[in-house]
Amino acid sequence: MALQGADVLVVGAGVVGRSVAFALASAEPAVRVVLAGAVGGAAASHAAGAMLGALGEVTDQAARTRHGRLRTELAVTAAARWPAWRKQVRARAGTGAPPVDGYGTGTFVVLNAVSSPLDDASFTAIARAAAEYKLGCQETAPSDIPGYHPLDNDRALRAWYLPAEGFLDARAWLATLDAALAALPNVIRTPAGTLTALPSHNYLLDTPTGAFRAPRAVVAAGAWTTPLLEALDPDLPVVPVLAAAGTALTVTGPEPLPAVIRTPNRAYACGLHTVPQADGSRYIGASAQPCMTPAPHPTAGALRFLLDAALGQLDHHLATAAITHTHRGNRPIALDGHPVIGPTPKDGLWVASGTHRDGLHTSPLIATTLTEALLAPTGTPAPLPGPLAAFTPCRPLIADLTTKEAATEAAAHHAALAAEARMRPPLTGFWPQMLTDGYQGLMDRAYAAMPDGYVPPPDLAPLAYEEGGPALAELAAAHLDRHTAHFG
């Protein structure tokens, strides 16, 4: 097959890759864009709950750290982009888009006792963030929440209503993006392929349907980003991206939900939540398990935990609901827990990954910001504006917490997970305190085993203390060596 020329190669067809390709091609009709990647599979986008939440994701830990606050600023900025972005994409998609995409606003955040003091602190942090950004946050009686029918033992005692928090049916939105991309004559879709660098500051994308060459490439391959970049250039000091495997369900409901119902983020994950879908069904999510490499299938333990939590804490009426779909996705989480977005030292090579739970929500902001940078007349890429400037791909590893602080935070998450699983320690002797001390000792040992210069974020703590600990330490050490060799 003949080699075809292009202006930008976008490698990765999840929501971020598709959004970048759409923004580029619609901003400049003369720019030829190739979008490469598998559709579906175990990527995060097809399994997403699509809560377009800026406040709902706030945690006490994030509010106390510089980069956590930057992430909240990023989320708030992205939320403001969604109405115009959705209108633009749907207008381009025309009749090819699903007639409804499940878009709506309104989120209830419930504070129940099926967790730990982490929930209390994050519940308070949500209200503080709402006041700081002048966004709505209203106290409401949990009994007034439509569609909320927890078991008495799991009921909430307090709840916030966040009127401006958006939500979407992720599957319908991806279909809308696909229709919009199909309507753009300057976009070519291809299956996944291999990306290599050519001596002439060009990139070659070799796919089963053709080979393409372009001076610029954007790698937006989610949890598959790191092996792709290592094959391209093993010495490139881009922060490695791992996977956080998640399981979710779609179920039928006795009545359509008018709004999202969720807990605060908790225990390594995104909190328990249910999201209205375009067809009237309900999305229930989500488990989270950090992995060194993407996991292709749901696990029995994840499904059991999710169903038990949802039926007890959200709606016991769903015990007779039909499970219409089981979702499995691998969220891309960077080695230090933060996004990996922007230009690399390799001329013409850009990365947009590591968004963890925020990829779909921040996709309009990431896509438009990268498009403006890629199409800028200057030959040298400048740092991206706003909060994204802190998350450049080849930055030093971010560590807002000391090793001791991170280990203590991770131990608190572990205790919260045990509480949500209803673990009841014996009340003889000192069992409750012994368990608390045991969690702390486990985390202290796991964090001490990491190389100097690396503090795992609490989201990755299970990798540090489970059998993946040595592999995580080895990955961190190799990256630190690469970074030192490149930057000194």
CSV table of C-alpha atoms in Angstrom, one decimal:
chain,number,residue,atom,x,y,z
A,1,MET,CA,0.0,0.0,0.0
A,2,ALA,CA,1.2,3.5,-0.9
A,3,LEU,CA,2.4,5.8,1.9
A,4,GLN,CA,-0.1,8.6,2.5
A,5,GLY,CA,0.7,12.0,3.8
A,6,ALA,CA,-1.1,13.7,6.7
A,7,ASP,CA,-0.6,16.7,9.0
A,8,VAL,CA,-1.4,15.1,12.4
A,9,LEU,CA,-1.5,11.5,13.5
A,10,VAL,CA,-3.8,10.9,16.6
A,11,VAL,CA,-3.0,7.6,18.1
A,12,GLY,CA,-5.7,6.3,20.4
A,13,ALA,CA,-9.4,6.4,19.6
A,14,GLY,CA,-10.9,6.8,23.1
A,15,VAL,CA,-12.9,9.9,24.0
A,16,VAL,CA,-9.7,12.0,24.3
A,17,GLY,CA,-8.3,10.9,20.9
A,18,ARG,CA,-11.6,11.3,19.1
A,19,SER,CA,-12.1,14.7,20.7
A,20,VAL,CA,-8.6,15.9,19.7
A,21,ALA,CA,-9.2,14.6,16.1
A,22,PHE,CA,-12.5,16.4,15.9
A,23,ALA,CA,-11.2,19.7,17.3
A,24,LEU,CA,-8.3,19.7,14.9
A,25,ALA,CA,-10.2,18.8,11.8
A,26,SER,CA,-13.1,21.1,12.5
A,27,ALA,CA,-10.9,24.1,13.4
A,28,GLU,CA,-8.9,23.9,10.1
A,29,PRO,CA,-10.4,22.1,7.1
A,30,ALA,CA,-7.1,22.0,5.4
A,31,VAL,CA,-5.5,19.9,8.1
A,32,ARG,CA,-5.4,16.2,7.3
A,33,VAL,CA,-6.0,14.1,10.5
A,34,VAL,CA,-5.5,10.4,10.9
A,35,LEU,CA,-7.2,8.9,13.9
A,36,ALA,CA,-6.0,5.4,14.7
A,37,GLY,CA,-7.2,3.0,17.4
A,38,ALA,CA,-9.5,0.1,18.2
A,39,VAL,CA,-13.1,0.9,18.9
A,40,GLY,CA,-14.5,-0.6,22.1
A,41,GLY,CA,-12.5,-3.3,24.0
A,42,ALA,CA,-11.3,-2.7,27.5
A,43,ALA,CA,-10.6,1.0,27.2
A,44,ALA,CA,-11.9,3.4,29.7
A,45,SER,CA,-14.2,5.5,27.4
A,46,HIS,CA,-16.8,2.8,26.6
A,47,ALA,CA,-17.1,1.9,30.3
A,48,ALA,CA,-17.3,5.4,31.6
A,49,GLY,CA,-20.1,6.7,33.9
A,50,ALA,CA,-19.7,10.1,32.3
A,51,MET,CA,-20.4,12.3,35.3
A,52,LEU,CA,-19.3,15.7,34.1
A,53,GLY,CA,-18.6,16.7,37.7
A,54,ALA,CA,-16.3,19.4,38.9
A,55,LEU,CA,-17.4,19.4,42.5
A,56,GLY,CA,-18.4,15.8,42.9
A,57,GLU,CA,-14.8,14.7,42.4
A,58,VAL,CA,-13.4,17.0,45.1
A,59,THR,CA,-11.8,15.2,48.0
A,60,ASP,CA,-10.2,16.5,51.2
A,61,GLN,CA,-6.8,15.3,50.1
A,62,ALA,CA,-7.1,17.2,46.8
A,63,ALA,CA,-8.2,20.3,48.5
A,64,ARG,CA,-5.1,20.2,50.7
A,65,THR,CA,-2.5,19.8,47.9
A,66,ARG,CA,-1.3,22.1,45.1
A,67,HIS,CA,-1.9,19.8,42.3
A,68,GLY,CA,-5.2,18.5,43.7
A,69,ARG,CA,-6.4,22.1,43.6
A,70,LEU,CA,-5.1,22.5,40.0
A,71,ARG,CA,-7.1,19.4,39.1
A,72,THR,CA,-10.3,21.0,40.5
A,73,GLU,CA,-9.6,24.2,38.6
A,74,LEU,CA,-9.2,22.1,35.5
A,75,ALA,CA,-12.5,20.3,36.1
A,76,VAL,CA,-14.3,23.5,36.7
A,77,THR,CA,-12.9,25.1,33.5
A,78,ALA,CA,-13.9,21.9,31.5
A,79,ALA,CA,-17.4,22.0,32.9
A,80,ALA,CA,-17.9,25.4,31.5
A,81,ARG,CA,-16.9,24.2,28.0
A,82,TRP,CA,-19.4,21.4,27.8
A,83,PRO,CA,-22.6,23.1,26.6
A,84,ALA,CA,-20.9,24.8,23.6
A,85,TRP,CA,-18.8,21.7,22.9
A,86,ARG,CA,-21.8,19.4,22.9
A,87,LYS,CA,-23.7,21.8,20.6
A,88,GLN,CA,-20.7,21.9,18.2
A,89,VAL,CA,-20.3,18.2,18.0
A,90,ARG,CA,-24.0,17.4,17.6
A,91,ALA,CA,-24.3,20.0,14.9
A,92,ARG,CA,-21.6,18.4,12.9
A,93,ALA,CA,-22.9,14.9,13.5
A,94,GLY,CA,-26.4,15.9,12.3
A,95,THR,CA,-28.8,13.1,11.8
A,96,GLY,CA,-26.0,10.5,12.2
A,97,ALA,CA,-26.0,11.2,16.0
A,98,PRO,CA,-28.3,9.3,18.4
A,99,PRO,CA,-31.4,11.4,18.9
A,100,VAL,CA,-30.7,11.6,22.7
A,101,ASP,CA,-27.4,11.4,24.5
A,102,GLY,CA,-28.6,11.4,28.1
A,103,TYR,CA,-27.2,14.9,28.8
A,104,GLY,CA,-28.6,16.5,31.9
A,105,THR,CA,-27.6,18.4,35.0
A,106,GLY,CA,-28.0,17.8,38.7
A,107,THR,CA,-26.1,15.6,41.2
A,108,PHE,CA,-27.0,14.4,44.7
A,109,VAL,CA,-24.0,13.6,47.0
A,110,VAL,CA,-25.0,11.5,49.9
A,111,LEU,CA,-23.1,11.1,53.1
A,112,ASN,CA,-23.7,7.7,54.7
A,113,ALA,CA,-22.0,5.8,57.4
A,114,VAL,CA,-20.9,2.9,55.1
A,115,SER,CA,-17.3,4.2,55.0
A,116,SER,CA,-15.0,6.2,57.3
A,117,PRO,CA,-14.2,9.7,58.3
A,118,LEU,CA,-12.7,10.2,54.8
A,119,ASP,CA,-16.2,10.7,53.5
A,120,ASP,CA,-17.0,13.3,56.2
A,121,ALA,CA,-13.9,15.3,55.2
A,122,SER,CA,-14.5,15.1,51.5
A,123,PHE,CA,-18.2,16.0,52.0
A,124,THR,CA,-17.2,19.2,53.7
A,125,ALA,CA,-14.5,19.9,51.0
A,126,ILE,CA,-17.1,19.8,48.3
A,127,ALA,CA,-19.1,22.6,50.0
A,128,ARG,CA,-15.9,24.7,50.4
A,129,ALA,CA,-15.0,24.2,46.7
A,130,ALA,CA,-18.6,25.2,45.7
A,131,ALA,CA,-18.2,28.4,47.7
A,132,GLU,CA,-14.8,29.1,46.2
A,133,TYR,CA,-15.9,28.7,42.6
A,134,LYS,CA,-19.3,30.3,43.2
A,135,LEU,CA,-21.2,27.1,42.2
A,136,GLY,CA,-24.4,25.8,43.7
A,137,CYS,CA,-24.3,23.4,46.6
A,138,GLN,CA,-27.6,23.0,48.5
A,139,GLU,CA,-28.3,20.9,51.6
A,140,THR,CA,-31.2,18.6,50.9
A,141,ALA,CA,-33.0,15.9,52.9
A,142,PRO,CA,-31.9,12.4,51.7
A,143,SER,CA,-35.5,11.3,51.9
A,144,ASP,CA,-36.3,13.8,49.2
A,145,ILE,CA,-33.8,12.4,46.6
A,146,PRO,CA,-35.8,10.9,43.7
A,147,GLY,CA,-34.9,7.2,43.1
A,148,TYR,CA,-32.9,6.9,46.3
A,149,HIS,CA,-34.0,3.8,48.3
A,150,PRO,CA,-31.2,2.6,50.4
A,151,LEU,CA,-31.5,-0.1,53.1
A,152,ASP,CA,-32.1,1.5,56.5
A,153,ASN,CA,-28.7,0.4,57.7
A,154,ASP,CA,-27.0,2.2,54.8
A,155,ARG,CA,-29.1,5.3,54.6
A,156,ALA,CA,-27.6,8.8,54.3
A,157,LEU,CA,-28.0,11.3,57.1
A,158,ARG,CA,-26.9,14.3,55.0
A,159,ALA,CA,-26.9,15.1,51.3
A,160,TRP,CA,-25.8,17.9,49.0
A,161,TYR,CA,-27.6,18.9,45.8
A,162,LEU,CA,-25.2,20.2,43.1
A,163,PRO,CA,-27.5,21.7,40.4
A,164,ALA,CA,-24.9,22.6,37.8
A,165,GLU,CA,-23.0,19.2,37.8
A,166,GLY,CA,-23.6,17.6,34.4
A,167,PHE,CA,-23.9,14.0,33.2
A,168,LEU,CA,-24.1,12.1,29.9
A,169,ASP,CA,-24.5,8.6,28.5
A,170,ALA,CA,-20.9,7.8,27.5
A,171,ARG,CA,-21.9,5.2,24.9
A,172,ALA,CA,-24.3,7.7,23.2
A,173,TRP,CA,-21.7,10.4,23.3
A,174,LEU,CA,-19.0,8.2,21.7
A,175,ALA,CA,-21.5,7.4,18.9
A,176,THR,CA,-22.2,11.1,18.5
A,177,LEU,CA,-18.4,11.8,18.2
A,178,ASP,CA,-18.1,9.0,15.6
A,179,ALA,CA,-20.9,10.6,13.5
A,180,ALA,CA,-19.3,14.0,13.7
A,181,LEU,CA,-15.9,12.6,12.7
A,182,ALA,CA,-17.5,10.7,9.8
A,183,ALA,CA,-18.9,14.0,8.6
A,184,LEU,CA,-15.5,15.6,8.4
A,185,PRO,CA,-13.8,15.0,5.0
A,186,ASN,CA,-10.3,15.6,6.4
A,187,VAL,CA,-10.4,12.8,8.9
A,188,ILE,CA,-9.3,9.3,8.1
A,189,ARG,CA,-10.1,6.5,10.6
A,190,THR,CA,-7.9,3.5,10.8
A,191,PRO,CA,-7.4,0.5,13.1
A,192,ALA,CA,-4.6,0.5,15.7
A,193,GLY,CA,-1.1,0.4,14.3
A,194,THR,CA,2.6,0.9,15.2
A,195,LEU,CA,4.1,4.4,15.5
A,196,THR,CA,7.7,5.0,14.6
A,197,ALA,CA,9.9,8.1,14.3
A,198,LEU,CA,11.5,8.8,10.9
A,199,PRO,CA,14.9,10.6,10.6
A,200,SER,CA,13.3,13.6,8.9
A,201,HIS,CA,11.4,14.7,12.0
A,202,ASN,CA,8.3,12.8,10.8
A,203,TYR,CA,6.3,10.0,12.2
A,204,LEU,CA,5.1,6.8,10.5
A,205,LEU,CA,1.9,5.1,11.4
A,206,ASP,CA,1.6,1.7,10.0
A,207,THR,CA,-1.9,0.2,10.2
A,208,PRO,CA,-3.7,-2.8,8.6
A,209,THR,CA,-5.4,-0.5,6.3
A,210,GLY,CA,-2.5,1.8,5.3
A,211,ALA,CA,0.6,3.6,6.2
A,212,PHE,CA,0.6,7.4,7.0
A,213,ARG,CA,3.4,9.9,7.5
A,214,ALA,CA,3.0,13.2,9.4
A,215,PRO,CA,5.3,15.8,11.1
A,216,ARG,CA,3.2,15.7,14.3
A,217,ALA,CA,1.7,12.9,16.4
A,218,VAL,CA,-0.5,13.0,19.4
A,219,VAL,CA,-0.4,9.8,21.5
A,220,ALA,CA,-3.8,9.5,23.4
A,221,ALA,CA,-3.8,5.8,23.9
A,222,GLY,CA,-5.0,5.8,27.5
A,223,ALA,CA,-3.7,2.9,29.6
A,224,TRP,CA,-1.8,1.6,26.5
A,225,THR,CA,0.3,4.9,26.2
A,226,THR,CA,3.5,3.8,27.8
A,227,PRO,CA,4.3,0.6,25.7
A,228,LEU,CA,3.5,2.6,22.6
A,229,LEU,CA,5.9,5.4,23.6
A,230,GLU,CA,8.6,2.9,24.7
A,231,ALA,CA,8.5,1.2,21.3
A,232,LEU,CA,8.9,4.7,19.7
A,233,ASP,CA,11.8,5.8,21.9
A,234,PRO,CA,12.8,3.8,25.0
A,235,ASP,CA,14.8,6.8,26.3
A,236,LEU,CA,11.9,9.3,26.2
A,237,PRO,CA,11.3,10.4,29.9
A,238,VAL,CA,7.5,10.6,29.7
A,239,VAL,CA,5.8,9.8,33.0
A,240,PRO,CA,4.7,6.2,32.7
A,241,VAL,CA,0.9,5.5,32.5
A,242,LEU,CA,-0.6,2.5,34.3
A,243,ALA,CA,-4.1,1.1,34.4
A,244,ALA,CA,-6.9,1.4,37.0
A,245,ALA,CA,-9.2,-1.4,36.0
A,246,GLY,CA,-12.9,-0.7,36.7
A,247,THR,CA,-16.1,-2.6,36.5
A,248,ALA,CA,-19.6,-1.1,36.2
A,249,LEU,CA,-23.1,-2.2,35.2
A,250,THR,CA,-26.1,-1.0,33.3
A,251,VAL,CA,-29.5,-2.1,34.8
A,252,THR,CA,-33.1,-1.5,34.1
A,253,GLY,CA,-34.8,0.7,36.6
A,254,PRO,CA,-38.4,0.9,38.0
A,255,GLU,CA,-38.4,4.6,37.2
A,256,PRO,CA,-36.1,7.0,35.2
A,257,LEU,CA,-33.6,8.9,37.4
A,258,PRO,CA,-33.6,12.7,36.9
A,259,ALA,CA,-30.1,13.2,38.4
A,260,VAL,CA,-26.9,11.5,39.4
A,261,ILE,CA,-26.8,10.0,42.9
A,262,ARG,CA,-23.3,9.4,44.3
A,263,THR,CA,-21.1,9.2,47.4
A,264,PRO,CA,-17.9,11.3,47.7
A,265,ASN,CA,-14.8,9.7,46.2
A,266,ARG,CA,-13.6,7.0,48.6
A,267,ALA,CA,-11.3,4.0,49.1
A,268,TYR,CA,-9.0,4.3,46.0
A,269,ALA,CA,-12.0,4.7,43.7
A,270,CYS,CA,-14.5,7.2,42.4
A,271,GLY,CA,-17.2,6.6,44.9
A,272,LEU,CA,-20.4,4.7,44.4
A,273,HIS,CA,-22.7,6.3,41.8
A,274,THR,CA,-25.7,5.8,39.6
A,275,VAL,CA,-26.1,7.8,36.4
A,276,PRO,CA,-29.2,8.2,34.2
A,277,GLN,CA,-28.8,6.8,30.7
A,278,ALA,CA,-30.3,7.9,27.4
A,279,ASP,CA,-32.7,5.0,27.2
A,280,GLY,CA,-34.0,5.3,30.7
A,281,SER,CA,-31.7,2.6,32.2
A,282,ARG,CA,-29.2,3.3,35.0
A,283,TYR,CA,-25.4,3.0,35.0
A,284,ILE,CA,-24.0,1.8,38.3
A,285,GLY,CA,-20.3,2.2,39.1
A,286,ALA,CA,-17.6,1.6,39.8
A,287,SER,CA,-14.9,-0.6,41.2
A,288,ALA,CA,-11.2,0.3,40.8
A,289,GLN,CA,-8.1,-1.9,40.9
A,290,PRO,CA,-4.7,-0.5,39.9
A,291,CYS,CA,-2.8,-2.7,37.6
A,292,MET,CA,0.6,-2.6,35.9
A,293,THR,CA,-1.0,-3.5,32.6
A,294,PRO,CA,-4.6,-3.3,31.4
A,295,ALA,CA,-7.0,-6.0,32.6
A,296,PRO,CA,-9.4,-7.3,29.9
A,297,HIS,CA,-12.2,-8.9,32.0
A,298,PRO,CA,-14.4,-8.1,35.0
A,299,THR,CA,-13.6,-10.0,38.2
A,300,ALA,CA,-16.2,-11.9,40.3
A,301,GLY,CA,-15.1,-9.9,43.4
A,302,ALA,CA,-15.6,-6.6,41.7
A,303,LEU,CA,-19.1,-7.5,40.6
A,304,ARG,CA,-20.0,-8.9,44.0
A,305,PHE,CA,-18.8,-5.8,45.7
A,306,LEU,CA,-20.5,-3.4,43.3
A,307,LEU,CA,-23.9,-5.1,43.5
A,308,ASP,CA,-23.8,-5.4,47.2
A,309,ALA,CA,-22.9,-1.7,47.6
A,310,ALA,CA,-25.4,-0.5,45.0
A,311,LEU,CA,-28.4,-2.5,46.4
A,312,GLY,CA,-27.6,-1.5,50.0
A,313,GLN,CA,-26.5,2.1,49.6
A,314,LEU,CA,-28.4,3.4,46.6
A,315,ASP,CA,-31.6,1.5,45.7
A,316,HIS,CA,-32.7,-1.9,47.1
A,317,HIS,CA,-35.5,-1.9,44.5
A,318,LEU,CA,-32.9,-2.8,41.9
A,319,ALA,CA,-32.7,-6.3,43.4
A,320,THR,CA,-35.1,-7.4,40.6
A,321,ALA,CA,-33.6,-5.2,37.9
A,322,ALA,CA,-32.2,-6.8,34.8
A,323,ILE,CA,-28.5,-6.4,34.2
A,324,THR,CA,-28.3,-5.4,30.6
A,325,HIS,CA,-24.6,-4.8,30.3
A,326,THR,CA,-21.4,-5.3,32.3
A,327,HIS,CA,-18.7,-2.7,31.6
A,328,ARG,CA,-15.0,-3.2,31.9
A,329,GLY,CA,-12.6,-0.3,31.4
A,330,ASN,CA,-9.0,0.5,32.2
A,331,ARG,CA,-8.6,4.1,33.4
A,332,PRO,CA,-5.2,5.6,32.5
A,333,ILE,CA,-3.4,6.6,35.7
A,334,ALA,CA,0.1,8.0,35.6
A,335,LEU,CA,2.9,6.9,38.0
A,336,ASP,CA,2.3,10.0,40.1
A,337,GLY,CA,-1.4,10.1,39.7
A,338,HIS,CA,-1.8,13.2,37.5
A,339,PRO,CA,-2.5,13.9,33.8
A,340,VAL,CA,0.3,13.6,31.2
A,341,ILE,CA,-0.6,16.2,28.6
A,342,GLY,CA,1.4,18.4,26.3
A,343,PRO,CA,4.5,18.4,24.1
A,344,THR,CA,7.5,16.1,24.7
A,345,PRO,CA,11.2,16.9,24.0
A,346,LYS,CA,10.9,14.9,20.8
A,347,ASP,CA,10.0,17.3,18.0
A,348,GLY,CA,6.4,17.1,16.9
A,349,LEU,CA,5.4,14.4,19.5
A,350,TRP,CA,2.6,15.2,21.9
A,351,VAL,CA,0.9,13.2,24.6
A,352,ALA,CA,-2.6,13.4,26.1
A,353,SER,CA,-3.1,10.6,28.6
A,354,GLY,CA,-3.1,9.8,32.4
A,355,THR,CA,-6.5,11.5,32.9
A,356,HIS,CA,-7.6,8.7,35.3
A,357,ARG,CA,-11.3,9.4,36.1
A,358,ASP,CA,-11.4,12.7,34.3
A,359,GLY,CA,-10.8,11.9,30.7
A,360,LEU,CA,-14.4,12.2,29.4
A,361,HIS,CA,-15.2,15.3,31.5
A,362,THR,CA,-12.0,17.2,30.5
A,363,SER,CA,-12.0,16.0,26.9
A,364,PRO,CA,-13.4,19.3,25.5
A,365,LEU,CA,-10.8,21.4,27.3
A,366,ILE,CA,-7.9,19.0,26.4
A,367,ALA,CA,-9.0,18.8,22.7
A,368,THR,CA,-9.4,22.6,22.2
A,369,THR,CA,-6.2,23.5,24.1
A,370,LEU,CA,-4.1,21.0,22.1
A,371,THR,CA,-5.6,22.1,18.9
A,372,GLU,CA,-4.7,25.7,19.5
A,373,ALA,CA,-1.2,24.7,20.4
A,374,LEU,CA,-0.7,22.4,17.4
A,375,LEU,CA,-2.1,24.9,14.9
A,376,ALA,CA,-0.2,27.9,16.4
A,377,PRO,CA,2.1,29.6,13.9
A,378,THR,CA,5.2,29.4,16.1
A,379,GLY,CA,7.6,26.6,15.4
A,380,THR,CA,8.4,25.8,19.1
A,381,PRO,CA,5.6,24.5,21.3
A,382,ALA,CA,5.1,26.7,24.3
A,383,PRO,CA,3.8,25.3,27.7
A,384,LEU,CA,0.1,24.8,27.6
A,385,PRO,CA,-1.9,27.5,29.4
A,386,GLY,CA,-3.6,27.3,32.8
A,387,PRO,CA,-3.6,24.3,35.0
A,388,LEU,CA,-2.4,22.0,32.1
A,389,ALA,CA,1.0,23.7,32.3
A,390,ALA,CA,1.7,21.7,35.5
A,391,PHE,CA,1.1,18.3,33.9
A,392,THR,CA,3.6,18.3,31.0
A,393,PRO,CA,4.6,14.7,30.0
A,394,CYS,CA,8.3,14.9,31.0
A,395,ARG,CA,7.9,16.7,34.3
A,396,PRO,CA,9.6,15.6,37.5
A,397,LEU,CA,7.3,13.2,39.3
A,398,ILE,CA,4.7,15.1,41.4
A,399,ALA,CA,4.7,14.4,45.1
A,400,ASP,CA,2.5,16.8,47.1
A,401,LEU,CA,2.6,14.5,50.1
A,402,THR,CA,5.7,13.2,52.0
A,403,THR,CA,6.2,9.5,52.1
A,404,LYS,CA,4.8,9.4,55.6
A,405,GLU,CA,1.8,11.5,54.7
A,406,ALA,CA,1.0,9.4,51.6
A,407,ALA,CA,1.3,6.1,53.6
A,408,THR,CA,-1.0,7.5,56.3
A,409,GLU,CA,-3.5,8.6,53.6
A,410,ALA,CA,-3.3,5.2,52.0
A,411,ALA,CA,-3.9,3.5,55.3
A,412,ALA,CA,-7.0,5.6,55.8
A,413,HIS,CA,-8.3,4.6,52.4
A,414,HIS,CA,-7.7,0.9,53.3
A,415,ALA,CA,-9.7,1.3,56.5
A,416,ALA,CA,-12.5,2.9,54.5
A,417,LEU,CA,-12.6,0.0,52.1
A,418,ALA,CA,-12.9,-2.4,55.0
A,419,ALA,CA,-15.7,-0.3,56.5
A,420,GLU,CA,-17.6,-0.3,53.2
A,421,ALA,CA,-17.2,-4.0,53.1
A,422,ARG,CA,-18.8,-4.1,56.5
A,423,MET,CA,-15.8,-5.7,58.2
A,424,ARG,CA,-16.6,-5.8,62.0
A,425,PRO,CA,-13.5,-6.4,64.2
A,426,PRO,CA,-13.8,-8.2,67.5
A,427,LEU,CA,-14.4,-5.9,70.4
A,428,THR,CA,-12.2,-7.8,72.8
A,429,GLY,CA,-8.7,-6.6,73.6
A,430,PHE,CA,-7.4,-4.0,71.3
A,431,TRP,CA,-8.6,-5.4,67.9
A,432,PRO,CA,-9.9,-2.1,66.4
A,433,GLN,CA,-6.6,-0.3,67.2
A,434,MET,CA,-4.5,-3.3,66.1
A,435,LEU,CA,-6.2,-3.3,62.7
A,436,THR,CA,-5.5,0.5,62.4
A,437,ASP,CA,-1.9,0.0,63.3
A,438,GLY,CA,-1.7,-3.0,61.0
A,439,TYR,CA,-2.9,-0.9,58.0
A,440,GLN,CA,-0.4,1.8,58.9
A,441,GLY,CA,2.5,-0.7,59.2
A,442,LEU,CA,1.6,-2.3,55.9
A,443,MET,CA,1.6,1.0,54.1
A,444,ASP,CA,4.8,2.2,55.8
A,445,ARG,CA,6.7,-0.9,54.7
A,446,ALA,CA,5.3,-0.7,51.1
A,447,TYR,CA,6.2,3.0,50.7
A,448,ALA,CA,9.7,2.4,52.2
A,449,ALA,CA,10.3,-0.2,49.5
A,450,MET,CA,9.9,2.5,46.7
A,451,PRO,CA,13.0,4.1,45.2
A,452,ASP,CA,14.1,7.5,46.5
A,453,GLY,CA,12.3,10.3,44.6
A,454,TYR,CA,9.0,8.4,44.2
A,455,VAL,CA,6.0,8.6,46.5
A,456,PRO,CA,3.1,6.6,45.1
A,457,PRO,CA,-0.3,8.4,45.2
A,458,PRO,CA,-2.8,6.6,47.4
A,459,ASP,CA,-4.7,5.4,44.3
A,460,LEU,CA,-1.7,3.2,43.5
A,461,ALA,CA,-1.1,2.0,47.1
A,462,PRO,CA,-2.6,-1.5,46.4
A,463,LEU,CA,0.1,-2.0,43.8
A,464,ALA,CA,2.8,-1.1,46.3
A,465,TYR,CA,1.8,-3.6,49.0
A,466,GLU,CA,0.4,-6.4,46.8
A,467,GLU,CA,2.5,-8.7,44.6
A,468,GLY,CA,3.0,-5.9,42.1
A,469,GLY,CA,5.2,-3.9,44.6
A,470,PRO,CA,8.6,-4.9,43.2
A,471,ALA,CA,7.4,-4.2,39.6
A,472,LEU,CA,6.1,-0.8,40.6
A,473,ALA,CA,9.4,0.0,42.3
A,474,GLU,CA,11.3,-1.2,39.2
A,475,LEU,CA,9.2,1.0,36.9
A,476,ALA,CA,9.6,4.0,39.1
A,477,ALA,CA,13.4,3.5,39.3
A,478,ALA,CA,13.7,3.1,35.6
A,479,HIS,CA,11.7,6.3,34.9
A,480,LEU,CA,13.8,8.3,37.4
A,481,ASP,CA,17.0,7.1,35.7
A,482,ARG,CA,15.7,8.1,32.3
A,483,HIS,CA,14.6,11.5,33.6
A,484,THR,CA,18.0,12.1,35.2
A,485,ALA,CA,19.8,11.0,32.0
A,486,HIS,CA,17.8,13.3,29.9
A,487,PHE,CA,17.6,16.4,32.1
A,488,GLY,CA,20.5,15.9,34.5
